[in-house]
Short mmCIF file of N, CA, C and O in Angstrom, two decimals:
data_model
loop_
_atom_site.label_atom_id
_atom_site.label_comp_id
_atom_site.label_asym_id
_atom_site.label_seq_id
_atom_site.Cartn_x
_atom_site.Cartn_y
_atom_site.Cartn_z
N GLN A 197 60.04 108.75 120.74
CA GLN A 197 59.98 107.54 119.93
C GLN A 197 61.39 107.18 119.50
O GLN A 197 62.15 108.01 119.04
N ALA A 198 61.73 105.89 119.66
CA ALA A 198 63.08 105.45 119.34
C ALA A 198 63.33 105.63 117.84
O ALA A 198 62.43 105.46 117.02
N PRO A 199 64.55 105.95 117.46
CA PRO A 199 64.85 106.12 116.04
C PRO A 199 64.87 104.78 115.31
O PRO A 199 65.09 103.73 115.90
N LEU A 200 64.65 104.85 114.01
CA LEU A 200 64.83 103.69 113.15
C LEU A 200 66.30 103.57 112.81
O LEU A 200 66.94 104.58 112.47
N VAL A 201 66.86 102.38 112.92
CA VAL A 201 68.29 102.19 112.70
C VAL A 201 68.50 101.07 111.70
O VAL A 201 68.16 99.91 111.97
N GLU A 202 69.10 101.43 110.57
CA GLU A 202 69.36 100.44 109.52
C GLU A 202 70.74 99.83 109.68
O GLU A 202 71.67 100.48 110.19
N SER A 203 70.90 98.61 109.19
CA SER A 203 72.20 97.96 109.14
C SER A 203 72.19 96.95 108.00
O SER A 203 71.12 96.61 107.48
N GLY A 204 73.38 96.49 107.62
CA GLY A 204 73.47 95.41 106.65
C GLY A 204 73.86 95.83 105.25
O GLY A 204 74.00 94.98 104.37
N GLY A 205 74.04 97.12 105.02
CA GLY A 205 74.46 97.55 103.69
C GLY A 205 75.89 97.14 103.40
O GLY A 205 76.60 96.65 104.28
N GLY A 206 76.32 97.34 102.16
CA GLY A 206 77.68 97.01 101.79
C GLY A 206 77.84 96.96 100.29
O GLY A 206 76.98 97.44 99.54
N SER A 207 78.94 96.37 99.86
CA SER A 207 79.24 96.26 98.43
C SER A 207 79.16 94.80 98.01
O SER A 207 79.62 93.91 98.73
N VAL A 208 78.61 94.57 96.83
CA VAL A 208 78.43 93.21 96.34
C VAL A 208 78.49 93.22 94.83
O VAL A 208 78.21 94.24 94.19
N LEU A 209 78.86 92.10 94.25
CA LEU A 209 78.85 91.98 92.79
C LEU A 209 77.43 91.71 92.30
O LEU A 209 76.60 91.16 93.02
N ALA A 210 77.18 92.10 91.08
CA ALA A 210 75.88 91.84 90.46
C ALA A 210 75.55 90.35 90.56
O ALA A 210 76.42 89.49 90.34
N GLY A 211 74.30 90.08 90.88
CA GLY A 211 73.87 88.71 91.07
C GLY A 211 73.94 88.24 92.51
O GLY A 211 73.40 87.18 92.85
N GLY A 212 74.61 89.02 93.34
CA GLY A 212 74.76 88.66 94.74
C GLY A 212 73.56 89.05 95.58
O GLY A 212 72.54 89.53 95.07
N SER A 213 73.69 88.84 96.89
CA SER A 213 72.60 89.11 97.84
C SER A 213 73.09 89.92 99.02
O SER A 213 74.26 89.85 99.39
N LEU A 214 72.17 90.68 99.59
CA LEU A 214 72.40 91.38 100.84
C LEU A 214 71.11 91.34 101.64
O LEU A 214 70.02 91.28 101.06
N ARG A 215 71.26 91.42 102.95
CA ARG A 215 70.09 91.48 103.81
C ARG A 215 70.19 92.73 104.67
O ARG A 215 71.14 92.87 105.45
N LEU A 216 69.25 93.64 104.53
CA LEU A 216 69.20 94.84 105.34
C LEU A 216 68.28 94.59 106.53
O LEU A 216 67.29 93.87 106.42
N SER A 217 68.63 95.21 107.64
CA SER A 217 67.82 95.08 108.84
C SER A 217 67.51 96.45 109.40
O SER A 217 68.35 97.35 109.34
N CYS A 218 66.31 96.60 109.93
CA CYS A 218 65.89 97.86 110.53
C CYS A 218 65.42 97.59 111.95
O CYS A 218 64.43 96.86 112.15
N ALA A 219 66.12 98.15 112.93
CA ALA A 219 65.65 98.09 114.31
C ALA A 219 64.52 99.10 114.46
O ALA A 219 64.73 100.30 114.25
N ALA A 220 63.33 98.60 114.79
CA ALA A 220 62.13 99.44 114.68
C ALA A 220 61.32 99.49 115.98
O ALA A 220 60.10 99.60 115.94
N ALA A 221 61.99 99.44 117.12
CA ALA A 221 61.28 99.53 118.40
C ALA A 221 60.50 100.84 118.45
O ALA A 221 61.03 101.90 118.14
N GLY A 222 59.24 100.76 118.83
CA GLY A 222 58.40 101.95 118.88
C GLY A 222 57.68 102.24 117.59
O GLY A 222 56.83 103.13 117.52
N HIS A 223 58.03 101.49 116.54
CA HIS A 223 57.43 101.72 115.22
C HIS A 223 56.72 100.48 114.69
O HIS A 223 56.17 100.50 113.60
N ILE A 224 56.78 99.41 115.46
CA ILE A 224 56.30 98.15 114.92
C ILE A 224 54.97 97.76 115.56
O ILE A 224 54.55 96.62 115.50
N ASP A 225 54.31 98.72 116.17
CA ASP A 225 53.01 98.47 116.81
C ASP A 225 51.91 98.36 115.78
O ASP A 225 52.09 98.68 114.61
N ILE A 226 50.76 97.90 116.24
CA ILE A 226 49.59 97.82 115.37
C ILE A 226 49.27 99.20 114.81
O ILE A 226 49.29 100.18 115.53
N GLY A 227 49.01 99.25 113.52
CA GLY A 227 48.67 100.51 112.89
C GLY A 227 49.83 101.23 112.25
O GLY A 227 49.67 102.31 111.69
N TYR A 228 51.02 100.64 112.33
CA TYR A 228 52.19 101.24 111.71
C TYR A 228 52.55 100.52 110.42
O TYR A 228 52.60 99.30 110.35
N CYS A 229 52.81 101.31 109.41
CA CYS A 229 53.34 100.82 108.15
C CYS A 229 54.85 101.04 108.17
O CYS A 229 55.31 102.13 108.53
N ILE A 230 55.61 100.02 107.82
CA ILE A 230 57.07 100.16 107.75
C ILE A 230 57.50 99.85 106.33
O ILE A 230 57.00 98.90 105.71
N ALA A 231 58.41 100.66 105.83
CA ALA A 231 58.81 100.53 104.43
C ALA A 231 60.31 100.73 104.28
O ALA A 231 60.98 101.27 105.16
N TRP A 232 60.79 100.29 103.14
CA TRP A 232 62.16 100.59 102.71
C TRP A 232 62.06 101.48 101.48
O TRP A 232 61.33 101.17 100.54
N PHE A 233 62.80 102.58 101.52
CA PHE A 233 62.95 103.49 100.39
C PHE A 233 64.40 103.48 99.97
O PHE A 233 65.28 103.07 100.74
N ARG A 234 64.67 103.96 98.78
CA ARG A 234 66.05 104.11 98.34
C ARG A 234 66.18 105.37 97.50
O ARG A 234 65.21 105.84 96.90
N GLN A 235 67.39 105.90 97.48
CA GLN A 235 67.69 107.05 96.65
C GLN A 235 69.11 106.95 96.12
O GLN A 235 70.06 106.84 96.90
N ALA A 236 69.22 106.98 94.81
CA ALA A 236 70.51 106.97 94.15
C ALA A 236 70.90 108.40 93.79
O ALA A 236 70.01 109.25 93.61
N PRO A 237 72.18 108.69 93.66
CA PRO A 237 72.61 110.04 93.31
C PRO A 237 71.95 110.52 92.02
O PRO A 237 71.95 109.81 91.01
N GLY A 238 71.37 111.71 92.08
CA GLY A 238 70.75 112.29 90.89
C GLY A 238 69.39 111.73 90.54
O GLY A 238 68.81 112.11 89.51
N LYS A 239 68.87 110.84 91.37
CA LYS A 239 67.57 110.24 91.10
C LYS A 239 66.58 110.54 92.21
O LYS A 239 66.97 110.87 93.32
N GLU A 240 65.30 110.41 91.89
CA GLU A 240 64.28 110.63 92.89
C GLU A 240 64.23 109.47 93.88
O GLU A 240 64.59 108.34 93.55
N ARG A 241 63.75 109.79 95.07
CA ARG A 241 63.55 108.78 96.07
C ARG A 241 62.48 107.79 95.60
O ARG A 241 61.49 108.20 94.98
N GLU A 242 62.66 106.52 95.89
CA GLU A 242 61.77 105.48 95.38
C GLU A 242 61.36 104.53 96.50
O GLU A 242 62.23 104.04 97.23
N GLY A 243 60.07 104.28 96.62
CA GLY A 243 59.61 103.26 97.55
C GLY A 243 59.95 101.89 97.01
O GLY A 243 59.69 101.60 95.84
N VAL A 244 60.53 101.04 97.85
CA VAL A 244 60.98 99.71 97.42
C VAL A 244 60.01 98.63 97.88
O VAL A 244 59.60 97.78 97.09
N ALA A 245 59.65 98.65 99.17
CA ALA A 245 58.78 97.62 99.72
C ALA A 245 58.13 98.14 100.99
O ALA A 245 58.71 98.97 101.68
N THR A 246 56.92 97.64 101.27
CA THR A 246 56.22 98.01 102.50
C THR A 246 55.66 96.75 103.17
O THR A 246 55.40 95.74 102.50
N VAL A 247 55.45 96.85 104.48
CA VAL A 247 54.77 95.79 105.22
C VAL A 247 53.89 96.45 106.27
O VAL A 247 54.35 97.36 106.99
N ASP A 248 52.62 96.04 106.35
CA ASP A 248 51.75 96.64 107.35
C ASP A 248 51.67 95.75 108.59
O ASP A 248 52.32 94.70 108.65
N SER A 249 50.86 96.16 109.55
CA SER A 249 50.84 95.42 110.82
C SER A 249 50.11 94.09 110.70
O SER A 249 50.12 93.30 111.64
N ASN A 250 49.47 93.83 109.56
CA ASN A 250 48.87 92.51 109.30
C ASN A 250 49.79 91.63 108.46
O ASN A 250 49.41 90.52 108.09
N GLY A 251 50.97 92.15 108.14
CA GLY A 251 51.93 91.39 107.36
C GLY A 251 51.75 91.48 105.86
O GLY A 251 52.45 90.81 105.11
N ARG A 252 50.82 92.32 105.42
CA ARG A 252 50.63 92.48 103.98
C ARG A 252 51.77 93.30 103.41
O ARG A 252 52.21 94.27 104.02
N THR A 253 52.23 92.91 102.23
CA THR A 253 53.40 93.55 101.62
C THR A 253 53.08 94.10 100.24
O THR A 253 52.17 93.61 99.55
N THR A 254 53.82 95.13 99.86
CA THR A 254 53.78 95.63 98.49
C THR A 254 55.22 95.88 98.06
O THR A 254 56.09 96.13 98.90
N TYR A 255 55.45 95.82 96.75
CA TYR A 255 56.79 95.98 96.21
C TYR A 255 56.76 96.87 94.98
O TYR A 255 55.79 96.87 94.21
N ALA A 256 57.86 97.58 94.76
CA ALA A 256 58.05 98.28 93.51
C ALA A 256 58.22 97.24 92.40
O ALA A 256 58.80 96.17 92.63
N ASP A 257 57.75 97.56 91.21
CA ASP A 257 57.87 96.62 90.08
C ASP A 257 59.32 96.25 89.82
O ASP A 257 59.63 95.12 89.43
N SER A 258 60.22 97.19 90.08
CA SER A 258 61.64 96.97 89.77
C SER A 258 62.30 95.92 90.66
O SER A 258 63.37 95.43 90.34
N VAL A 259 61.66 95.58 91.79
CA VAL A 259 62.28 94.62 92.70
C VAL A 259 61.44 93.37 92.92
O VAL A 259 61.87 92.46 93.64
N LYS A 260 60.25 93.32 92.36
CA LYS A 260 59.38 92.15 92.56
C LYS A 260 60.08 90.89 92.12
O LYS A 260 60.70 90.83 91.07
N GLY A 261 59.96 89.87 92.96
CA GLY A 261 60.59 88.59 92.65
C GLY A 261 62.04 88.50 93.09
O GLY A 261 62.63 87.41 93.08
N ARG A 262 62.64 89.64 93.47
CA ARG A 262 64.05 89.64 93.90
C ARG A 262 64.19 90.04 95.36
O ARG A 262 65.09 89.55 96.05
N PHE A 263 63.35 90.94 95.82
CA PHE A 263 63.42 91.44 97.19
C PHE A 263 62.26 90.90 98.01
O PHE A 263 61.15 90.73 97.49
N THR A 264 62.51 90.67 99.30
CA THR A 264 61.46 90.23 100.21
C THR A 264 61.55 91.03 101.50
O THR A 264 62.61 91.05 102.14
N ILE A 265 60.45 91.66 101.88
CA ILE A 265 60.39 92.38 103.15
C ILE A 265 59.73 91.48 104.17
O ILE A 265 58.76 90.76 103.87
N SER A 266 60.25 91.50 105.39
CA SER A 266 59.68 90.68 106.46
C SER A 266 59.66 91.47 107.76
O SER A 266 60.52 92.32 108.00
N ARG A 267 58.68 91.14 108.57
CA ARG A 267 58.46 91.89 109.81
C ARG A 267 58.51 90.91 110.98
O ARG A 267 57.78 89.92 110.99
N ASP A 268 59.35 91.18 111.95
CA ASP A 268 59.51 90.35 113.14
C ASP A 268 59.04 91.17 114.33
O ASP A 268 59.81 91.95 114.91
N ASN A 269 57.77 90.99 114.69
CA ASN A 269 57.21 91.81 115.78
C ASN A 269 57.87 91.51 117.12
O ASN A 269 58.09 92.42 117.93
N ALA A 270 58.21 90.25 117.36
CA ALA A 270 58.80 89.88 118.65
C ALA A 270 60.14 90.58 118.86
O ALA A 270 60.45 91.05 119.96
N ASN A 271 60.94 90.64 117.80
CA ASN A 271 62.26 91.26 117.91
C ASN A 271 62.27 92.70 117.42
O ASN A 271 63.33 93.32 117.35
N LYS A 272 61.08 93.23 117.09
CA LYS A 272 60.93 94.62 116.70
C LYS A 272 61.88 94.98 115.57
O LYS A 272 62.64 95.96 115.64
N ARG A 273 61.81 94.21 114.51
CA ARG A 273 62.74 94.37 113.41
C ARG A 273 62.03 94.14 112.08
O ARG A 273 61.12 93.30 111.99
N VAL A 274 62.47 94.86 111.06
CA VAL A 274 61.98 94.65 109.71
C VAL A 274 63.19 94.45 108.81
O VAL A 274 64.10 95.29 108.81
N ASP A 275 63.21 93.36 108.06
CA ASP A 275 64.34 93.05 107.20
C ASP A 275 63.96 93.18 105.73
O ASP A 275 62.79 93.07 105.36
N LEU A 276 64.97 93.40 104.91
CA LEU A 276 64.79 93.41 103.46
C LEU A 276 65.84 92.48 102.87
O LEU A 276 67.03 92.80 102.87
N GLN A 277 65.41 91.32 102.41
CA GLN A 277 66.30 90.38 101.74
C GLN A 277 66.36 90.74 100.27
O GLN A 277 65.32 90.79 99.60
N MET A 278 67.56 90.99 99.79
CA MET A 278 67.75 91.42 98.39
C MET A 278 68.58 90.39 97.66
O MET A 278 69.75 90.18 98.00
N ASN A 279 67.99 89.75 96.69
CA ASN A 279 68.67 88.74 95.88
C ASN A 279 68.80 89.21 94.43
O ASN A 279 68.12 90.15 94.00
N SER A 280 69.65 88.55 93.70
CA SER A 280 69.85 88.87 92.27
C SER A 280 70.06 90.36 92.07
O SER A 280 69.43 91.00 91.22
N LEU A 281 70.94 90.93 92.87
CA LEU A 281 71.15 92.37 92.84
C LEU A 281 71.73 92.83 91.51
O LEU A 281 72.51 92.10 90.87
N LYS A 282 71.32 94.02 91.11
CA LYS A 282 71.77 94.62 89.85
C LYS A 282 72.46 95.94 90.15
O LYS A 282 72.19 96.58 91.18
N PRO A 283 73.33 96.39 89.26
CA PRO A 283 73.98 97.70 89.48
C PRO A 283 72.97 98.82 89.70
O PRO A 283 73.24 99.75 90.47
N GLU A 284 71.81 98.74 89.08
CA GLU A 284 70.80 99.79 89.25
C GLU A 284 70.14 99.77 90.62
O GLU A 284 69.35 100.66 90.95
N ASP A 285 70.44 98.77 91.44
CA ASP A 285 69.96 98.74 92.81
C ASP A 285 70.86 99.57 93.73
O ASP A 285 70.53 99.76 94.91
N THR A 286 71.98 100.05 93.21
CA THR A 286 72.88 100.86 94.01
C THR A 286 72.19 102.13 94.48
O THR A 286 71.63 102.88 93.67
N ALA A 287 72.19 102.35 95.79
CA ALA A 287 71.50 103.51 96.37
C ALA A 287 71.71 103.52 97.87
O ALA A 287 72.22 102.55 98.45
N MET A 288 71.31 104.62 98.50
CA MET A 288 71.18 104.66 99.95
C MET A 288 69.78 104.13 100.26
O MET A 288 68.79 104.59 99.67
N TYR A 289 69.72 103.18 101.17
CA TYR A 289 68.45 102.57 101.54
C TYR A 289 68.03 103.05 102.93
O TYR A 289 68.84 103.05 103.86
N TYR A 290 66.76 103.45 103.02
CA TYR A 290 66.23 104.01 104.25
C TYR A 290 65.06 103.17 104.76
O TYR A 290 64.19 102.75 103.97
N CYS A 291 65.02 102.98 106.06
CA CYS A 291 63.86 102.39 106.73
C CYS A 291 62.96 103.54 107.18
O CYS A 291 63.46 104.50 107.79
N VAL A 292 61.68 103.44 106.88
CA VAL A 292 60.75 104.52 107.21
C VAL A 292 59.49 103.93 107.84
O VAL A 292 59.19 102.75 107.65
N SER A 293 58.76 104.78 108.55
CA SER A 293 57.52 104.30 109.17
C SER A 293 56.53 105.43 109.35
O SER A 293 56.90 106.61 109.38
N ASP A 294 55.26 105.06 109.49
CA ASP A 294 54.20 106.01 109.82
C ASP A 294 52.93 105.22 110.06
O ASP A 294 52.82 104.04 109.70
N HIS A 295 51.96 105.88 110.65
CA HIS A 295 50.63 105.29 110.79
C HIS A 295 50.03 105.08 109.41
O HIS A 295 50.39 105.76 108.44
N TYR A 296 49.11 104.14 109.34
CA TYR A 296 48.37 103.96 108.11
C TYR A 296 46.95 103.53 108.45
O TYR A 296 46.67 103.09 109.56
N TRP A 297 46.07 103.71 107.46
CA TRP A 297 44.68 103.29 107.61
C TRP A 297 44.27 102.50 106.38
O TRP A 297 44.68 102.84 105.25
N GLY A 298 43.52 101.46 106.58
CA GLY A 298 43.01 100.67 105.46
C GLY A 298 44.13 100.13 104.59
O GLY A 298 45.04 99.46 105.06
N SER A 299 44.06 100.46 103.31
CA SER A 299 45.06 99.97 102.36
C SER A 299 46.14 101.00 102.09
O SER A 299 46.71 101.05 101.00
N GLY A 300 46.44 101.83 103.08
CA GLY A 300 47.38 102.92 102.86
C GLY A 300 48.85 102.60 103.07
O GLY A 300 49.67 103.51 103.13
N CYS A 301 49.19 101.33 103.20
CA CYS A 301 50.59 100.96 103.38
C CYS A 301 51.10 100.40 102.05
O CYS A 301 51.12 99.18 101.84
N VAL A 302 51.47 101.29 101.15
CA VAL A 302 51.86 100.89 99.80
C VAL A 302 53.10 101.67 99.37
O VAL A 302 53.38 102.76 99.89
N VAL A 303 53.83 101.13 98.39
CA VAL A 303 55.10 101.73 97.99
C VAL A 303 54.92 103.10 97.33
O VAL A 303 55.87 103.89 97.31
N ARG A 304 53.75 103.39 96.79
CA ARG A 304 53.58 104.68 96.13
C ARG A 304 53.36 105.81 97.15
O ARG A 304 53.40 106.99 96.80
N ARG A 305 53.16 105.47 98.41
CA ARG A 305 53.03 106.49 99.44
C ARG A 305 54.38 107.17 99.63
O ARG A 305 55.41 106.51 99.66
N ASN A 306 54.39 108.49 99.77
CA ASN A 306 55.66 109.21 99.87
C ASN A 306 55.67 110.24 101.01
O ASN A 306 56.44 111.19 100.98
N ASP A 307 54.83 110.04 102.01
CA ASP A 307 54.74 111.01 103.10
C ASP A 307 55.03 110.40 104.47
O ASP A 307 54.46 110.81 105.47
N PHE A 308 55.93 109.44 104.50
CA PHE A 308 56.27 108.81 105.77
C PHE A 308 56.94 109.81 106.71
O PHE A 308 57.82 110.57 106.30
N ALA A 309 56.55 109.77 107.98
CA ALA A 309 57.02 110.77 108.94
C ALA A 309 58.37 110.44 109.56
O ALA A 309 59.13 111.34 109.91
N HIS A 310 58.68 109.16 109.69
CA HIS A 310 59.89 108.76 110.43
C HIS A 310 60.87 108.09 109.49
O HIS A 310 60.50 107.16 108.75
N TRP A 311 62.12 108.54 109.56
CA TRP A 311 63.17 108.04 108.65
C TRP A 311 64.40 107.67 109.45
O TRP A 311 64.79 108.39 110.38
N GLY A 312 65.04 106.58 109.05
CA GLY A 312 66.34 106.25 109.60
C GLY A 312 67.43 107.02 108.88
O GLY A 312 67.15 107.81 107.97
N GLN A 313 68.68 106.79 109.29
CA GLN A 313 69.81 107.50 108.70
C GLN A 313 70.26 106.92 107.36
O GLN A 313 70.98 107.56 106.61
N GLY A 314 69.86 105.70 107.09
CA GLY A 314 70.19 105.08 105.82
C GLY A 314 71.40 104.18 105.88
O GLY A 314 72.27 104.32 106.76
N THR A 315 71.46 103.25 104.95
CA THR A 315 72.61 102.36 104.79
C THR A 315 72.89 102.21 103.30
O THR A 315 71.97 102.06 102.49
N GLN A 316 74.17 102.29 102.93
CA GLN A 316 74.54 102.30 101.53
C GLN A 316 74.64 100.89 100.97
O GLN A 316 75.24 100.00 101.58
N VAL A 317 74.05 100.71 99.79
CA VAL A 317 74.17 99.47 99.05
C VAL A 317 74.81 99.79 97.71
O VAL A 317 74.33 100.66 96.97
N THR A 318 75.91 99.11 97.40
CA THR A 318 76.61 99.32 96.14
C THR A 318 76.75 97.99 95.42
O THR A 318 77.28 97.02 95.98
N VAL A 319 76.25 97.94 94.19
CA VAL A 319 76.31 96.73 93.38
C VAL A 319 77.15 97.01 92.15
O VAL A 319 76.83 97.90 91.37
N SER A 320 78.22 96.27 91.99
CA SER A 320 79.11 96.48 90.86
C SER A 320 78.97 95.34 89.85
O SER A 320 78.69 94.21 90.21
N SER A 321 79.22 95.70 88.61
CA SER A 321 79.07 94.70 87.54
C SER A 321 80.38 93.98 87.27
O SER A 321 81.42 94.34 87.79
#
């Protein structure tokens, strides 16, 4: 199975925007849940957003209204548009995937089998 490959991280001032992209060939088939997780130094890993193969999305409360996850099946890609960024959004962001059933593609899930290498997002005040 092809690896998940993230891109688009970087440094931005608070209030700015970034768009992360995940090349997800082999992971974007029917029955796959794709998500973005993040982990800041000294903090627990946190689910940020998920999208299932029907396009249904879920978000962490901390990013609702600011982040948007989108799935492009034709180009085998999942993006995360991040607006109104805050210093507390600073973290390594990971694209992850796994099979799901029913309503099991949600941000509180923490047992995803496939992980990308991550891309760093730094937001300064």
